[in-house]
Short mmCIF file of C-alpha atoms and ligand atoms in Angstrom, two decimals:
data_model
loop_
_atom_site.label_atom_id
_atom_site.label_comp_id
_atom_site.label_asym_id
_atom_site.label_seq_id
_atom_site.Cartn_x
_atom_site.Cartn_y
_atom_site.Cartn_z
CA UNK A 43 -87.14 148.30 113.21
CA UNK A 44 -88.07 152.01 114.17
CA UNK A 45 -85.36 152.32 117.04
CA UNK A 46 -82.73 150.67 115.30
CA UNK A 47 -79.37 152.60 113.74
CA UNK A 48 -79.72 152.98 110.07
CA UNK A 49 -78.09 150.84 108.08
CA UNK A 50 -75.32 152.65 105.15
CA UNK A 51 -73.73 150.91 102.68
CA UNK A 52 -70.63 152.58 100.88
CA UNK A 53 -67.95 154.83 102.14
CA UNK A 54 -68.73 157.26 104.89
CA UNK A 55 -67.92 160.53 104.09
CA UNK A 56 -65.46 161.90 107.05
CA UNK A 57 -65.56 165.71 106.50
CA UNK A 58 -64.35 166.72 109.88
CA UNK A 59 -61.36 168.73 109.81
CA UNK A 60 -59.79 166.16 111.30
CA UNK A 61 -58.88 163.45 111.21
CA UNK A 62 -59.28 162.90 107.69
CA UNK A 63 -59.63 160.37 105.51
CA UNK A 64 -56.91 157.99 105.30
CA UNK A 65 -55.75 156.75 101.38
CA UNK A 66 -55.97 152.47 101.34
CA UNK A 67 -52.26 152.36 100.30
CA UNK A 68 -51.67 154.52 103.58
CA UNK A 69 -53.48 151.97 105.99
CA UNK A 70 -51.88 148.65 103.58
CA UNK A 71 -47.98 149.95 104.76
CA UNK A 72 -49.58 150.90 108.38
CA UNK A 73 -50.66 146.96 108.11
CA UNK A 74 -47.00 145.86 107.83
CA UNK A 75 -45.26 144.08 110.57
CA UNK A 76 -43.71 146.15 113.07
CA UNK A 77 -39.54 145.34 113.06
CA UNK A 78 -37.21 146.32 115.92
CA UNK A 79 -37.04 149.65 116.37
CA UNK A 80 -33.58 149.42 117.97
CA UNK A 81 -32.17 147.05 114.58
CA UNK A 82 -30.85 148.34 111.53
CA UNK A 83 -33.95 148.41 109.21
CA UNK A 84 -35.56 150.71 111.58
CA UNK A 85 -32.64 153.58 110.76
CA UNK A 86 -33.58 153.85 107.51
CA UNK A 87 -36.97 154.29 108.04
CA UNK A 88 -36.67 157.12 110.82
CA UNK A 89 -34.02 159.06 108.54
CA UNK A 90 -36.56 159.06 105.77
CA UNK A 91 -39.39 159.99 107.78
CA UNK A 92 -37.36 162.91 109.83
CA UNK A 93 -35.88 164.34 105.93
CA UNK A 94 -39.11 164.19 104.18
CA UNK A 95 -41.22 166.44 107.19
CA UNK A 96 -38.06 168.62 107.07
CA UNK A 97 -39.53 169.42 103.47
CA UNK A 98 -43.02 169.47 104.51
CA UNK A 99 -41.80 171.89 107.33
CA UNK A 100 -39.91 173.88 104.77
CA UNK A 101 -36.87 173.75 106.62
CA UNK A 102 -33.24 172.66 107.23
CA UNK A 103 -33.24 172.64 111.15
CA UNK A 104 -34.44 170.04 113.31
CA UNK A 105 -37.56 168.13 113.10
CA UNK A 106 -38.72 166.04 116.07
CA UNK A 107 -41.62 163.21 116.07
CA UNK A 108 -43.10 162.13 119.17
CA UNK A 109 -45.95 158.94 119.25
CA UNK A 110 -48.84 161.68 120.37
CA UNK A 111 -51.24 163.68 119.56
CA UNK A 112 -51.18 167.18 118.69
CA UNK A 113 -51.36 168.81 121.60
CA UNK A 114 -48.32 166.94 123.08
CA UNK A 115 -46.46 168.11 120.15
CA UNK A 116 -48.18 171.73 122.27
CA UNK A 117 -46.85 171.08 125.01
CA UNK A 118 -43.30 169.84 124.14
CA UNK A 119 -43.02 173.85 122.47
CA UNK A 120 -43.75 175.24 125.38
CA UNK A 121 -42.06 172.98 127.92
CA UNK A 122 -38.61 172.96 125.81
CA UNK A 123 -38.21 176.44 125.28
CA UNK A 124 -39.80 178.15 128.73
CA UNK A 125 -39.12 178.72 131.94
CA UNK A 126 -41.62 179.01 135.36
CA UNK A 127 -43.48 182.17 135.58
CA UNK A 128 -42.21 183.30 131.93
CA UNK A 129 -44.68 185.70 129.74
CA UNK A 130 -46.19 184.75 126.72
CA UNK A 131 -48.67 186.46 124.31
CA UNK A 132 -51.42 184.52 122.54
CA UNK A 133 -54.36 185.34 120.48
CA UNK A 134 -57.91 184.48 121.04
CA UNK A 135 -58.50 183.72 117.28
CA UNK A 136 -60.83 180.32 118.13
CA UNK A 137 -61.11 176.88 120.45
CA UNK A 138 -57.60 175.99 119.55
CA UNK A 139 -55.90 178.98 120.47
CA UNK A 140 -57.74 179.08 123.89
CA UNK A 141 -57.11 175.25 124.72
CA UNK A 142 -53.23 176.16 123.73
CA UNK A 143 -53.88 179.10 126.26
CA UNK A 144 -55.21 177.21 129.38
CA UNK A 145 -52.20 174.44 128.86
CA UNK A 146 -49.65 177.26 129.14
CA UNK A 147 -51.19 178.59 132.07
CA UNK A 148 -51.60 174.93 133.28
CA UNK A 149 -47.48 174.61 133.16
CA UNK A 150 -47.19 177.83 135.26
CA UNK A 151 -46.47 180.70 132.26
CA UNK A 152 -47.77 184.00 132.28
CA UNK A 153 -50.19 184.82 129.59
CA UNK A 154 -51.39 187.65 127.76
CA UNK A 155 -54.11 186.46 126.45
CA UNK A 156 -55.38 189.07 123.49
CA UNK A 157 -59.21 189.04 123.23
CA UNK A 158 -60.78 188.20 119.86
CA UNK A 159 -64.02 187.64 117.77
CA UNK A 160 -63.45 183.92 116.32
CA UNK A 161 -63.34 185.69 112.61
CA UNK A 162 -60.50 186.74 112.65
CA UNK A 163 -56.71 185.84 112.29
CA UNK A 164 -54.34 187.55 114.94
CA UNK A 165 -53.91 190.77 114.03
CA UNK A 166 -49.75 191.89 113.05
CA UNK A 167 -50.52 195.46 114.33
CA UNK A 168 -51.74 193.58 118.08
CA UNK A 169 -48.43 191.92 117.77
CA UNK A 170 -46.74 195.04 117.38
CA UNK A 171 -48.40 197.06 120.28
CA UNK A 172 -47.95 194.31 122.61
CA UNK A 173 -44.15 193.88 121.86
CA UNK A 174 -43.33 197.74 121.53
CA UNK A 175 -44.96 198.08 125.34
CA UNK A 176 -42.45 195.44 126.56
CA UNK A 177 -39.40 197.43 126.96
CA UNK A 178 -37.94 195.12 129.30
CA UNK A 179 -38.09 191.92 127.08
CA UNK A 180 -40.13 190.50 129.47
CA UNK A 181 -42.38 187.88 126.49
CA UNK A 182 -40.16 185.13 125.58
CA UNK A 183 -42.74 184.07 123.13
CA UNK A 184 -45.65 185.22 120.53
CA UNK A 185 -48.08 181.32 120.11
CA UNK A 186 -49.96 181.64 117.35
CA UNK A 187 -52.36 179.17 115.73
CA UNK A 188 -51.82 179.11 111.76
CA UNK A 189 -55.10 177.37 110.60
CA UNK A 190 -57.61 177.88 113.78
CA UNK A 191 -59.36 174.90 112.65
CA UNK A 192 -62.77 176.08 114.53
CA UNK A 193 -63.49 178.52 112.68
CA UNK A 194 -61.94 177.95 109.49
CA UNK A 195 -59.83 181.12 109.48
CA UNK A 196 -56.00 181.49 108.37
CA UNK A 197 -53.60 183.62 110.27
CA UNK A 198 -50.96 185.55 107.95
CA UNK A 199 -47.66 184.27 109.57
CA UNK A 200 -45.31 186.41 107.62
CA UNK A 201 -46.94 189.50 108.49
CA UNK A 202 -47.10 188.50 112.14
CA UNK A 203 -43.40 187.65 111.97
CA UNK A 204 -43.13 191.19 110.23
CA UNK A 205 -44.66 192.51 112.96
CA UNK A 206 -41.95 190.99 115.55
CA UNK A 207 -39.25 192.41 113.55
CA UNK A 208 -40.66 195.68 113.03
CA UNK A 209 -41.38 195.95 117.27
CA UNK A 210 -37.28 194.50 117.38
CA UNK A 211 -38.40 191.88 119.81
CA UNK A 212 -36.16 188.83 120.80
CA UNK A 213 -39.83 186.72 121.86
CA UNK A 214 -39.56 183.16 119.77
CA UNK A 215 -42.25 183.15 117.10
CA UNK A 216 -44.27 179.83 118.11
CA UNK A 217 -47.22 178.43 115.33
CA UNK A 218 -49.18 175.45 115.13
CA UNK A 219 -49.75 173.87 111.82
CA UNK A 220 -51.59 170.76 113.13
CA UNK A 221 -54.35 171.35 110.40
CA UNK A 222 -52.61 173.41 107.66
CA UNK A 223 -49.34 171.51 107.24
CA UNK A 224 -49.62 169.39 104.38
CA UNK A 225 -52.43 171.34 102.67
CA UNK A 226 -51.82 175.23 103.05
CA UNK A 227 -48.78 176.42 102.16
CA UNK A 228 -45.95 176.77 105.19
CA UNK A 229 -42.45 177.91 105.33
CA UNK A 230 -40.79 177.53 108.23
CA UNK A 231 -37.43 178.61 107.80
CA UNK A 232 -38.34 181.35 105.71
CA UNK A 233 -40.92 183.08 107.57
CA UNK A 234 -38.58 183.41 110.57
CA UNK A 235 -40.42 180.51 112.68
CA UNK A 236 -38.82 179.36 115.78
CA UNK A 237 -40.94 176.24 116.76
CA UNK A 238 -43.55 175.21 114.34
CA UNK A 239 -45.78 172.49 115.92
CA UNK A 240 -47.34 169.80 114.01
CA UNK A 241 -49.62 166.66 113.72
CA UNK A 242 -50.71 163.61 111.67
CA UNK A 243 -54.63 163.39 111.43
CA UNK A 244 -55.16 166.24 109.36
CA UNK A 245 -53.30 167.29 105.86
CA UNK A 246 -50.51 164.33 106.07
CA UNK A 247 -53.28 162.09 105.60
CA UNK A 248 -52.07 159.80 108.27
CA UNK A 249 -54.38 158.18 111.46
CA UNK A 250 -53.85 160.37 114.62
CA UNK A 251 -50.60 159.81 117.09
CA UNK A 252 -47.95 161.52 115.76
CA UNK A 253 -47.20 165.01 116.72
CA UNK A 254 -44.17 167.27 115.74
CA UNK A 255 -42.09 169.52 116.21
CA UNK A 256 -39.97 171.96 113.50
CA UNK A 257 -36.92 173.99 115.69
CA UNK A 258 -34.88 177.04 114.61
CA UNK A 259 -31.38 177.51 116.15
CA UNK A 260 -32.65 180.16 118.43
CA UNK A 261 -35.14 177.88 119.53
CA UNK A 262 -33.22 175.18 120.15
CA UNK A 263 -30.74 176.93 121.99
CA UNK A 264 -33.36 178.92 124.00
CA UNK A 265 -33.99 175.03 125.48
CA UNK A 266 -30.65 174.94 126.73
CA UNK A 267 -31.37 177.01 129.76
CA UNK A 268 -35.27 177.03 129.35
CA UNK A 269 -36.06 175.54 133.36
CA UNK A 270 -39.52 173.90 132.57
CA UNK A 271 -39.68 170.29 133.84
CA UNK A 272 -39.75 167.86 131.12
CA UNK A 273 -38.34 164.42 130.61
CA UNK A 274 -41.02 162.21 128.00
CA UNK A 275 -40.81 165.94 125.43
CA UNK A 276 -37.25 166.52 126.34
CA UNK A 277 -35.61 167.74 122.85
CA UNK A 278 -32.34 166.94 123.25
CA UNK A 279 -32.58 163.22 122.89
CA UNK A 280 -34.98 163.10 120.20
CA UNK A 281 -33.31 165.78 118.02
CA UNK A 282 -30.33 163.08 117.24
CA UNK A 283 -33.16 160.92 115.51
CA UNK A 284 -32.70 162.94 112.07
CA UNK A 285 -29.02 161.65 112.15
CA UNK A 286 -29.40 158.01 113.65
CA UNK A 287 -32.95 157.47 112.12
CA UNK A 288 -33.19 155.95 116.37
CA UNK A 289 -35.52 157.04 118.87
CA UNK A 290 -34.66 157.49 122.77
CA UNK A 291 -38.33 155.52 123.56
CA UNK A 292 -40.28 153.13 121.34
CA UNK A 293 -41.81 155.16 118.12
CA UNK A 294 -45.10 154.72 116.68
CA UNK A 295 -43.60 152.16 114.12
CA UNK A 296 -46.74 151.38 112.06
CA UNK A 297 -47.68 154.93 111.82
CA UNK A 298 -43.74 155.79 109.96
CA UNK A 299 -44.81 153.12 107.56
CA UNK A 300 -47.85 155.37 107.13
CA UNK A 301 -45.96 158.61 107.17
CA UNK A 302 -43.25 156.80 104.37
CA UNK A 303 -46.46 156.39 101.97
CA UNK A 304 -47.63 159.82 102.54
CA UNK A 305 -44.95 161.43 102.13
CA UNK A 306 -44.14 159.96 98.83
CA UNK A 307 -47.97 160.87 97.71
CA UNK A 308 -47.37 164.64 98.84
CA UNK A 309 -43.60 165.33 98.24
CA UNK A 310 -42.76 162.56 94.79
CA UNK A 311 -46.14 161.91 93.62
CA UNK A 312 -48.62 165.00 93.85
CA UNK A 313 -45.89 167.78 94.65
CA UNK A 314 -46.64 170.41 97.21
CA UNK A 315 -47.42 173.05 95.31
CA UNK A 316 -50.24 171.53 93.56
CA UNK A 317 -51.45 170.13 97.03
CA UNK A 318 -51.85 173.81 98.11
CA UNK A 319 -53.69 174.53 95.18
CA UNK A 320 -55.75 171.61 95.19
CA UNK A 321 -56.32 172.91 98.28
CA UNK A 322 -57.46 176.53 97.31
CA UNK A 323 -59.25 175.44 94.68
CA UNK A 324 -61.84 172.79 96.83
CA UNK A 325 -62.05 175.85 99.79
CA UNK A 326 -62.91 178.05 96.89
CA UNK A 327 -65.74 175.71 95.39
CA UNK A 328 -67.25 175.06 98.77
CA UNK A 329 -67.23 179.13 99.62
CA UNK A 330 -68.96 179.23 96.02
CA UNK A 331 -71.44 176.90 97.44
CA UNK A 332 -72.25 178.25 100.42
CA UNK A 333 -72.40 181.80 99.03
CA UNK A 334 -75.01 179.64 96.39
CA UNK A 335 -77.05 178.86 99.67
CA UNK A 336 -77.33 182.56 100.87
CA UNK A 337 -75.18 181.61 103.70
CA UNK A 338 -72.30 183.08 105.45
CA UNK A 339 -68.95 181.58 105.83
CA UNK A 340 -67.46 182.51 109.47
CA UNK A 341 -64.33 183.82 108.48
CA UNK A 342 -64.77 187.57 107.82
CA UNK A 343 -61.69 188.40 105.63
CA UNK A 344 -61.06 187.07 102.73
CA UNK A 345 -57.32 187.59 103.33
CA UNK A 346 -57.89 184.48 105.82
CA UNK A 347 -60.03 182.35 104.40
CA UNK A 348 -58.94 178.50 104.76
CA UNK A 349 -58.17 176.25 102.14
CA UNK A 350 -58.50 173.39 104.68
CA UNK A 351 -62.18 173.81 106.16
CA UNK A 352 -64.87 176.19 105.76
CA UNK A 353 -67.20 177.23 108.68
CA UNK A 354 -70.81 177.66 107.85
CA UNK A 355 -73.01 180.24 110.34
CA UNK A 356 -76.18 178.50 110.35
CA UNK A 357 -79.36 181.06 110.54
CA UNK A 358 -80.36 182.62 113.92
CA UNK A 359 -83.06 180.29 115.79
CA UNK A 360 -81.46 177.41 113.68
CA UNK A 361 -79.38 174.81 115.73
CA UNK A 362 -76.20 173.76 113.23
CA UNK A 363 -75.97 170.34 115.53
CA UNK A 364 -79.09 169.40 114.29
CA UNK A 365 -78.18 169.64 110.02
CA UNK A 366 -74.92 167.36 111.68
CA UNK A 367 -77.54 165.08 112.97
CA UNK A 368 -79.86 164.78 109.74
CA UNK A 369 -76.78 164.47 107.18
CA UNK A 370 -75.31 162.19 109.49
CA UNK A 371 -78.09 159.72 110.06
CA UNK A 372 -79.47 160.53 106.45
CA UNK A 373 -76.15 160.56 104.18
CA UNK A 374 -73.73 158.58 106.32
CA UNK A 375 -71.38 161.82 106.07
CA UNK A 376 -69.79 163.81 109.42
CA UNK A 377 -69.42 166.89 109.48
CA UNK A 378 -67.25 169.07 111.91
CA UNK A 379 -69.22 170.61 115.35
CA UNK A 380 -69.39 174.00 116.19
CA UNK A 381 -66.87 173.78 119.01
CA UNK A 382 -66.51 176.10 121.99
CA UNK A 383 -67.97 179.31 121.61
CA UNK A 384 -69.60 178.18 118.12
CA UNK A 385 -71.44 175.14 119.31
CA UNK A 386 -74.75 174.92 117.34
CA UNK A 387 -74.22 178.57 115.65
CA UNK A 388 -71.83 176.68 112.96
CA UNK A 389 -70.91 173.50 111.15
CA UNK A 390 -67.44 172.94 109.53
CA UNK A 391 -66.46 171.37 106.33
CA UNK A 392 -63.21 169.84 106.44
CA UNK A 393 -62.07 169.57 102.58
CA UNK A 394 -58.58 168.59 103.70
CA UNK A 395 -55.91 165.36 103.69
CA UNK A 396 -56.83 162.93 100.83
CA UNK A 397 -59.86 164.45 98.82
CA UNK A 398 -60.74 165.66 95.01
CA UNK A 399 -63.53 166.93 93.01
CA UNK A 400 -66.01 164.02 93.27
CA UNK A 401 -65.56 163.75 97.00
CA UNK A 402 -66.00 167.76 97.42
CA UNK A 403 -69.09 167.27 94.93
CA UNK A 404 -70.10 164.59 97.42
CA UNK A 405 -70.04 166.46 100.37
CA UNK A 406 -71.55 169.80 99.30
CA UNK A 407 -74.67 167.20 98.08
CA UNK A 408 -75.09 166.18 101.40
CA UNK A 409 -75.07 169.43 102.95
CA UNK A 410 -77.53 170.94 100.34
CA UNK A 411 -79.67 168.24 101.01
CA UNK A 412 -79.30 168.50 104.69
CA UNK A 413 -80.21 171.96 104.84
CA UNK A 414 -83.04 170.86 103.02
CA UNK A 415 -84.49 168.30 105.55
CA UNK A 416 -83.44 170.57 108.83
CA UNK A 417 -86.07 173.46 107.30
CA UNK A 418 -83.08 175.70 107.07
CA UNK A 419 -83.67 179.04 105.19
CA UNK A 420 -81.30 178.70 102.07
CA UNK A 421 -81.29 179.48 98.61
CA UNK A 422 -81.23 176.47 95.91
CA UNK A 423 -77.98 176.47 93.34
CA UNK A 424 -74.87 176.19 95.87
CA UNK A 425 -74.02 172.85 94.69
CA UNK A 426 -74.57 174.00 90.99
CA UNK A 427 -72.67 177.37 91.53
CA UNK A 428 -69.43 174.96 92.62
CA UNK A 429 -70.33 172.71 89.99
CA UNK A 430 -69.61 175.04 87.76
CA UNK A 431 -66.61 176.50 88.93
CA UNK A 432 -65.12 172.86 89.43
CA UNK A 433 -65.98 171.29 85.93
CA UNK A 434 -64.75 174.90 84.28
CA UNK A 435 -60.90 174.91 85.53
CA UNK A 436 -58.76 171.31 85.35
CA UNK A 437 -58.03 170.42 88.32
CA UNK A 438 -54.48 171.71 89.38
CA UNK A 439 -54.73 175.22 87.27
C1 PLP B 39 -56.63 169.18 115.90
C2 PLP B 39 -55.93 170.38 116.39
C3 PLP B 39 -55.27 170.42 117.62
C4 PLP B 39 -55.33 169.27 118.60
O1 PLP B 39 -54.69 168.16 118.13
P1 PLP B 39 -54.94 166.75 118.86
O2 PLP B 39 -54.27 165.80 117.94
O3 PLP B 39 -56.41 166.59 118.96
O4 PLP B 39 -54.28 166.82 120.17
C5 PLP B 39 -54.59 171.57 117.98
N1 PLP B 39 -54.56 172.63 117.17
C6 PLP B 39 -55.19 172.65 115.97
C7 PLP B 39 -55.12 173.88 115.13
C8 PLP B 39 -55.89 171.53 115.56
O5 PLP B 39 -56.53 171.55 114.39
#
């Protein structure tokens, strides 16, 4: 039996940052039969769907859903709004930020790309010197990533769209939400966003392959005469699905069923404002915890920290894949990888999506006890320390 798998029993514990665990009453309506998308139940269902993300987006402009992942939701931003050989500035704040990057300059766009330590959130005063220098309105866009999912750290939109204001730039404020929408709080229409981009497999709680898109005015009329070729992203024939609840190309049916359920869980049932602080409150136990260890959370201002994930720097000499490894095989539970620069310097906590106080007391088990086996240098109590800040507040306060 020595080279065999072992065997678990129970529920795995998925504490990636992505995708996250899915609710049973999410994957029971995913499991109903798929109707014709072009017949007159299916209007209903896309009207819903497109009206309830406009209030995840926080906004009364145009939402558009495409059957992809994430990043095609990326690349429909850029390809809408942009033409050949246009300049863009983006921030090196982690992995997501520079994949975003080398798709841009894939598509033929000009980037500046603005160098950064993976601790940080892009910085508003960067914004501002970068904008100010362009005299001749040369950026058409600032790309920012909201939640830089590798390394757990939260940009402050508002003060970046601040900064854009204060520099009176016309560039289109681009973000992607793909791991905070649904669990850190977002506003796109008030915080001046132009195209916010967005994706299932993280906060909504849903399987991955849907990606979206939130558009301001300016944005959507900047794609009138943006010369990018597109035709499968195109916006114009997808934005009419908020009105007809049709699509121009088959939709990922199932997955609206999906969205339907989880958007009644996060809009009727829970409320978004006690998801965000459901949200705060599980980042806050697990910093507690880690803090408990001795350890050091990536993100070096506490102005950023994430409510969806927290990054733990594992001890020099000390690989972070292997504590992955040994909780893995050990407590059935994944955790997220260090990813890019990070690899084996970190591991990532996803506390995200469909979660509460047992499962967070779950997963900080498994890591205490996995630093345990892997010999890593840590002090005992983490768990206990967010023990007790869990079992002292009620849960929503
Ligand atoms: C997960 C993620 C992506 C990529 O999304 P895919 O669905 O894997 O294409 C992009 N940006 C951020 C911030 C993410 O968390």
């Amino acid at each position: 039996m020595k080279n065999q798998p072992p065997v678990h029993t129970g529920r795995h514990f998925l504490q990636i940052p992505g995708p996250t665990n899915v609710p049973d009453r999410v994957l029971h309506a995913i499991a109903f039969p798929t109707i014709d998308h072009r017949g007159p139940e299916f209007s209903d269902l896309g009207k819903e769907v497109i009206a309830g993300m406009q209030r995840v987006f926080q906004t009364e402009g145009t939402v558009v859903m495409y059957p992809s992942s994430g990043t095609g939701a990326w690349e429909a931003a850029l390809v809408n709004t942009l033409s050949p050989g246009d300049r863009v500035v983006m921030f090196e704040t982690g992995q997501f930020a520079t994949l975003w990057r080398q798709m841009a300059g894939r598509l033929g766009i000009e980037i500046d790309f603005v160098p950064g330590d993976w601790r940080h959130g892009v910085d508003p005063a960067k914004v501002i010197e970068k904008l100010a220098a362009d005299r001749e309105h040369r950026i058409k866009a600032v790309c920012v990533v909201h939640n830089e999912t590798s390394t757990g750290v939260t940009t402050r939109v508002p003060a970046i769209r601040a900064a854009i204001d204060e520099a009176r730039h016309p560039a289109l404020l681009m973000v992607d939400t793909i791991s905070s929408l649904g669990s850190i709080d977002y506003r796109h229409d008030e915080w001046g966003v132009d195209v916010t981009v967005g994706g299932s497999q993280k906060g909504l709680m849903l399987p991955p392959g849907l990606g979206f898109n939130a558009v301001s005015k300016k944005a959507m009329a900047a794609s009138k005469t943006a010369k990018m070729t597109r035709s499968y992203w195109d916006w114009q024939a997808m934005a009419e699905s908020g009105h007809t609840g049709f699509f121009p190309y088959t939709p990922a049916t199932n997955l609206l069923y999906g969205l339907r359920e989880a958007l009644k869980m996060l809009l009727e049932e829970e409320g978004l404002p006690a998801v965000f602080r459901r949200h705060e409150r599980h980042a806050e136990a697990t910093r507690r915890a880690v803090n408990g260890w001795g350890l050091e959370v990536l993100c070096a201002d506490p102005r950023e920290y994430s409510s969806a994930l927290t990054a733990v720097v594992v001890p020099d000499g000390y690989d972070a894949d292997r504590v992955r490894e040994i909780i893995l095989d050990g407590f059935d539970m994944s955790l997220g990888t260090g990813l890019g620069k990070m690899k084996g310097k970190i591991f990532r906590i996803g506390h995200l999506g469909y979660f509460n106080d047992l499962m967070l007391c779950g997963t900080l088990c498994g890591v205490e006890m996995g630093l345990h086996r892997a010999g890593i240098p840590h002090r005992a109590g983490g768990v206990a320390a967010a023990l007790e800040y869990l079992g002292a507040l009620q849960s929503g306060a």
